[in-house]
Short mmCIF file of C-alpha atoms in Angstrom, two decimals:
data_model
loop_
_atom_site.label_atom_id
_atom_site.label_comp_id
_atom_site.label_asym_id
_atom_site.label_seq_id
_atom_site.Cartn_x
_atom_site.Cartn_y
_atom_site.Cartn_z
CA MET J 9 -13.54 -4.70 16.98
CA THR J 10 -10.81 -3.54 19.39
CA THR J 11 -11.02 -5.65 22.50
CA GLY J 12 -9.16 -5.69 25.77
CA THR J 13 -6.61 -8.15 24.38
CA THR J 14 -3.10 -6.97 23.76
CA ALA J 15 -2.17 -9.32 20.94
CA LEU J 16 -1.07 -6.53 18.63
CA ASN J 17 0.82 -4.80 21.44
CA ASP J 18 2.54 -8.13 22.17
CA ILE J 19 3.70 -8.27 18.53
CA THR J 20 5.05 -4.71 18.81
CA GLU J 21 6.88 -5.51 22.06
CA ALA J 22 8.36 -8.74 20.69
CA THR J 23 9.52 -6.89 17.57
CA ALA J 24 11.07 -4.09 19.63
CA LYS J 25 12.99 -6.66 21.71
CA ALA J 26 14.17 -8.54 18.63
CA VAL J 27 15.43 -5.30 17.06
CA ARG J 28 17.16 -4.25 20.30
CA ASP J 29 18.90 -7.62 20.40
CA ASP J 30 19.80 -7.53 16.68
CA PRO J 31 19.27 -4.29 14.73
CA ALA J 32 19.43 -6.25 11.46
CA ALA J 33 16.12 -7.87 12.47
CA ALA J 34 14.42 -4.54 11.68
CA THR J 35 14.76 -5.10 7.94
CA VAL J 36 12.22 -7.36 6.29
CA ILE J 37 12.27 -8.04 2.57
CA PHE J 38 8.93 -8.58 0.83
CA ARG J 39 8.85 -10.03 -2.68
CA ALA J 40 6.38 -10.33 -5.48
CA ALA J 41 6.63 -11.50 -9.09
CA GLY J 42 4.35 -11.30 -12.09
CA THR J 43 3.72 -12.89 -15.45
CA PRO J 44 1.53 -11.64 -18.32
CA GLN J 45 -2.01 -12.97 -18.74
CA GLY J 46 -4.32 -12.07 -21.62
CA ALA J 47 -3.91 -8.84 -23.57
CA VAL J 48 -2.78 -6.56 -20.71
CA GLY J 49 -3.42 -8.55 -17.53
CA SER J 50 -1.03 -10.29 -15.20
CA THR J 51 -0.87 -12.83 -12.44
CA ILE J 52 1.00 -11.69 -9.37
CA THR J 53 2.65 -14.09 -6.94
CA ALA J 54 3.47 -12.87 -3.44
CA GLY J 55 4.71 -15.71 -1.27
CA ALA J 56 2.10 -18.48 -1.40
CA HIS J 57 -0.55 -16.07 -2.72
CA HIS J 58 -1.56 -15.49 -6.33
CA PHE J 59 -3.88 -12.79 -7.60
CA PRO J 60 -4.90 -11.57 -11.03
CA VAL J 61 -4.66 -7.99 -12.24
CA ASP J 62 -6.36 -6.76 -15.42
CA GLU J 63 -7.57 -3.57 -17.06
CA PRO J 64 -11.05 -2.47 -18.12
CA PRO J 65 -11.91 -2.77 -21.84
CA ALA J 66 -11.24 0.97 -22.36
CA LEU J 67 -7.59 0.23 -21.50
CA GLY J 68 -7.32 -2.98 -23.54
CA GLY J 69 -8.26 -5.51 -20.87
CA ASN J 70 -11.14 -7.88 -20.19
CA ASP J 71 -12.01 -6.45 -16.74
CA THR J 72 -11.49 -9.86 -15.10
CA ALA J 73 -9.81 -8.35 -12.04
CA ALA J 74 -8.89 -5.04 -10.41
CA ASN J 75 -6.46 -2.94 -12.42
CA PRO J 76 -3.03 -1.94 -11.05
CA VAL J 77 -4.13 1.41 -9.62
CA GLU J 78 -7.15 -0.25 -7.98
CA VAL J 79 -4.76 -2.80 -6.46
CA TYR J 80 -2.73 0.14 -5.14
CA LEU J 81 -5.89 1.71 -3.64
CA GLY J 82 -6.71 -1.65 -2.07
CA ALA J 83 -3.18 -1.86 -0.65
CA LEU J 84 -3.52 1.66 0.77
CA ILE J 85 -6.88 0.79 2.32
CA SER J 86 -5.73 -2.50 3.82
CA CYS J 87 -2.54 -0.92 5.18
CA HIS J 88 -4.61 1.82 6.80
CA ILE J 89 -6.90 -0.77 8.38
CA VAL J 90 -4.05 -2.77 9.90
CA THR J 91 -2.24 0.40 11.01
CA TYR J 92 -5.42 1.78 12.63
CA ARG J 93 -5.87 -1.49 14.48
CA PHE J 94 -2.26 -1.64 15.69
CA TRP J 95 -2.22 1.98 16.80
CA ALA J 96 -5.65 1.86 18.44
CA GLN J 97 -4.33 -0.88 20.72
CA ARG J 98 -1.03 0.90 21.25
CA LEU J 99 -2.83 4.11 22.26
CA GLY J 100 -5.39 2.22 24.35
CA LEU J 101 -8.32 3.33 22.19
CA THR J 102 -11.52 1.43 21.56
CA VAL J 103 -12.65 1.24 17.94
CA ASP J 104 -16.05 -0.38 17.53
CA GLU J 105 -16.22 -0.07 13.73
CA LEU J 106 -13.70 0.94 11.09
CA SER J 107 -14.04 1.36 7.34
CA VAL J 108 -11.83 3.00 4.74
CA GLU J 109 -12.67 4.10 1.19
CA ALA J 110 -10.22 5.48 -1.37
CA GLU J 111 -10.50 7.13 -4.74
CA GLY J 112 -7.87 8.58 -7.01
CA ASP J 113 -7.77 10.91 -9.99
CA LEU J 114 -5.71 9.55 -12.88
CA ASP J 115 -5.15 11.54 -16.07
CA VAL J 116 -4.52 8.89 -18.76
CA ARG J 117 -2.54 11.34 -20.90
CA GLY J 118 0.48 10.52 -18.72
CA PHE J 119 0.18 6.74 -19.13
CA PHE J 120 -0.42 6.91 -22.89
CA GLY J 121 2.38 9.46 -23.42
CA LEU J 122 -0.05 12.01 -24.86
CA ASP J 123 1.38 14.79 -22.69
CA ASP J 124 4.72 14.28 -20.94
CA ARG J 125 3.93 17.11 -18.53
CA VAL J 126 1.15 14.94 -17.02
CA ARG J 127 2.28 12.50 -14.39
CA ALA J 128 1.55 8.83 -15.16
CA GLY J 129 0.26 8.12 -11.65
CA PHE J 130 -2.55 9.55 -9.59
CA GLN J 131 -2.78 13.33 -9.49
CA ALA J 132 -4.66 13.09 -6.17
CA VAL J 133 -5.89 10.39 -3.81
CA ARG J 134 -8.68 10.87 -1.28
CA LEU J 135 -9.26 8.61 1.70
CA ARG J 136 -12.41 8.49 3.82
CA VAL J 137 -11.91 6.78 7.16
CA ARG J 138 -14.93 6.10 9.34
CA VAL J 139 -14.30 5.23 12.98
CA THR J 140 -16.98 4.66 15.60
CA GLY J 141 -16.50 4.06 19.27
CA PRO J 142 -16.68 5.65 22.70
CA GLU J 143 -13.58 7.85 22.42
CA THR J 144 -13.58 11.62 21.89
CA ALA J 145 -12.99 13.17 18.47
CA GLU J 146 -9.63 14.42 19.78
CA ARG J 147 -8.51 10.88 20.69
CA TYR J 148 -9.50 9.59 17.24
CA ALA J 149 -7.60 12.53 15.69
CA GLU J 150 -4.57 11.36 17.71
CA LEU J 151 -5.09 7.89 16.25
CA GLN J 152 -5.32 9.33 12.72
CA ALA J 153 -2.05 11.24 13.22
CA ALA J 154 -0.32 8.04 14.40
CA VAL J 155 -1.63 6.12 11.39
CA GLU J 156 -0.55 8.80 8.93
CA ALA J 157 2.93 8.81 10.50
CA HIS J 158 3.32 5.00 10.42
CA CYS J 159 1.33 3.53 7.50
CA PRO J 160 3.91 1.95 5.13
CA VAL J 161 1.79 2.16 1.96
CA LEU J 162 0.89 5.79 2.67
CA ASP J 163 4.61 6.44 3.13
CA LEU J 164 5.29 4.88 -0.28
CA THR J 165 2.96 7.47 -1.77
CA THR J 166 3.97 10.57 0.16
CA GLY J 167 7.71 9.89 0.51
CA VAL J 168 10.38 9.28 -2.07
CA THR J 169 11.27 5.62 -2.39
CA PRO J 170 14.26 4.85 -4.60
CA VAL J 171 13.42 2.22 -7.20
CA HIS J 172 16.26 0.38 -8.94
CA THR J 173 15.30 -1.56 -12.05
CA THR J 174 17.49 -4.18 -13.68
CA LEU J 175 16.51 -5.05 -17.24
CA GLU J 176 17.68 -8.46 -18.32
CA THR J 177 17.44 -9.19 -22.01
CA ALA J 178 18.18 -12.29 -24.04
CA ARG J 179 17.99 -13.10 -27.70
CA ALA J 180 16.71 -16.50 -28.64
CA GLY J 181 19.82 -18.65 -28.96
CA GLY J 182 22.18 -15.79 -28.02
CA PRO J 183 23.80 -14.26 -24.95
CA GLY J 184 21.80 -12.03 -22.64
CA THR J 185 22.63 -8.61 -21.25
CA SER J 186 21.72 -6.75 -18.12
CA ALA J 187 21.20 -3.00 -17.65
CA ARG J 188 20.37 -1.20 -14.40
CA LYS J 189 18.34 1.98 -14.02
CA SER J 190 17.70 3.89 -10.81
CA ARG J 191 14.92 6.30 -10.16
#
């Protein structure tokens, strides 16, 4: 999987140069949008990509796609994979095989408002990363530490990210209003 090529290191070096030349180049804005589909599903658009999200029947859906927390787990897994690959090259490590599994514990009392002391999101998330290759366990532990320090989706989970929501409302045939909430 990790070869002698430095393609990912080249991307890192080019990015570092671009940021040195213009610090504003360090900020990238990602966007996504969604519209309802079915009883509780949605279609998400991210750039040129579209993907469905649904819920299992126990949560009112038709189970036609992964649910939002499964999409989050998938995002965490895929971000780990890309971050492992970038940092393996950066640290000069060989990774022959890499796989990541995730599972999370969600207490639905929070989502359904049955107990406001229960958080609506995951109470715990467990990741299992399997790496094979010729390096020592200590070198792969160094890789793991680098990934945990630099994985953006992991950071979204373990750090505090301010979220600002603007609610725009409109009555049919009447003027609309806008309200902003920060969290």
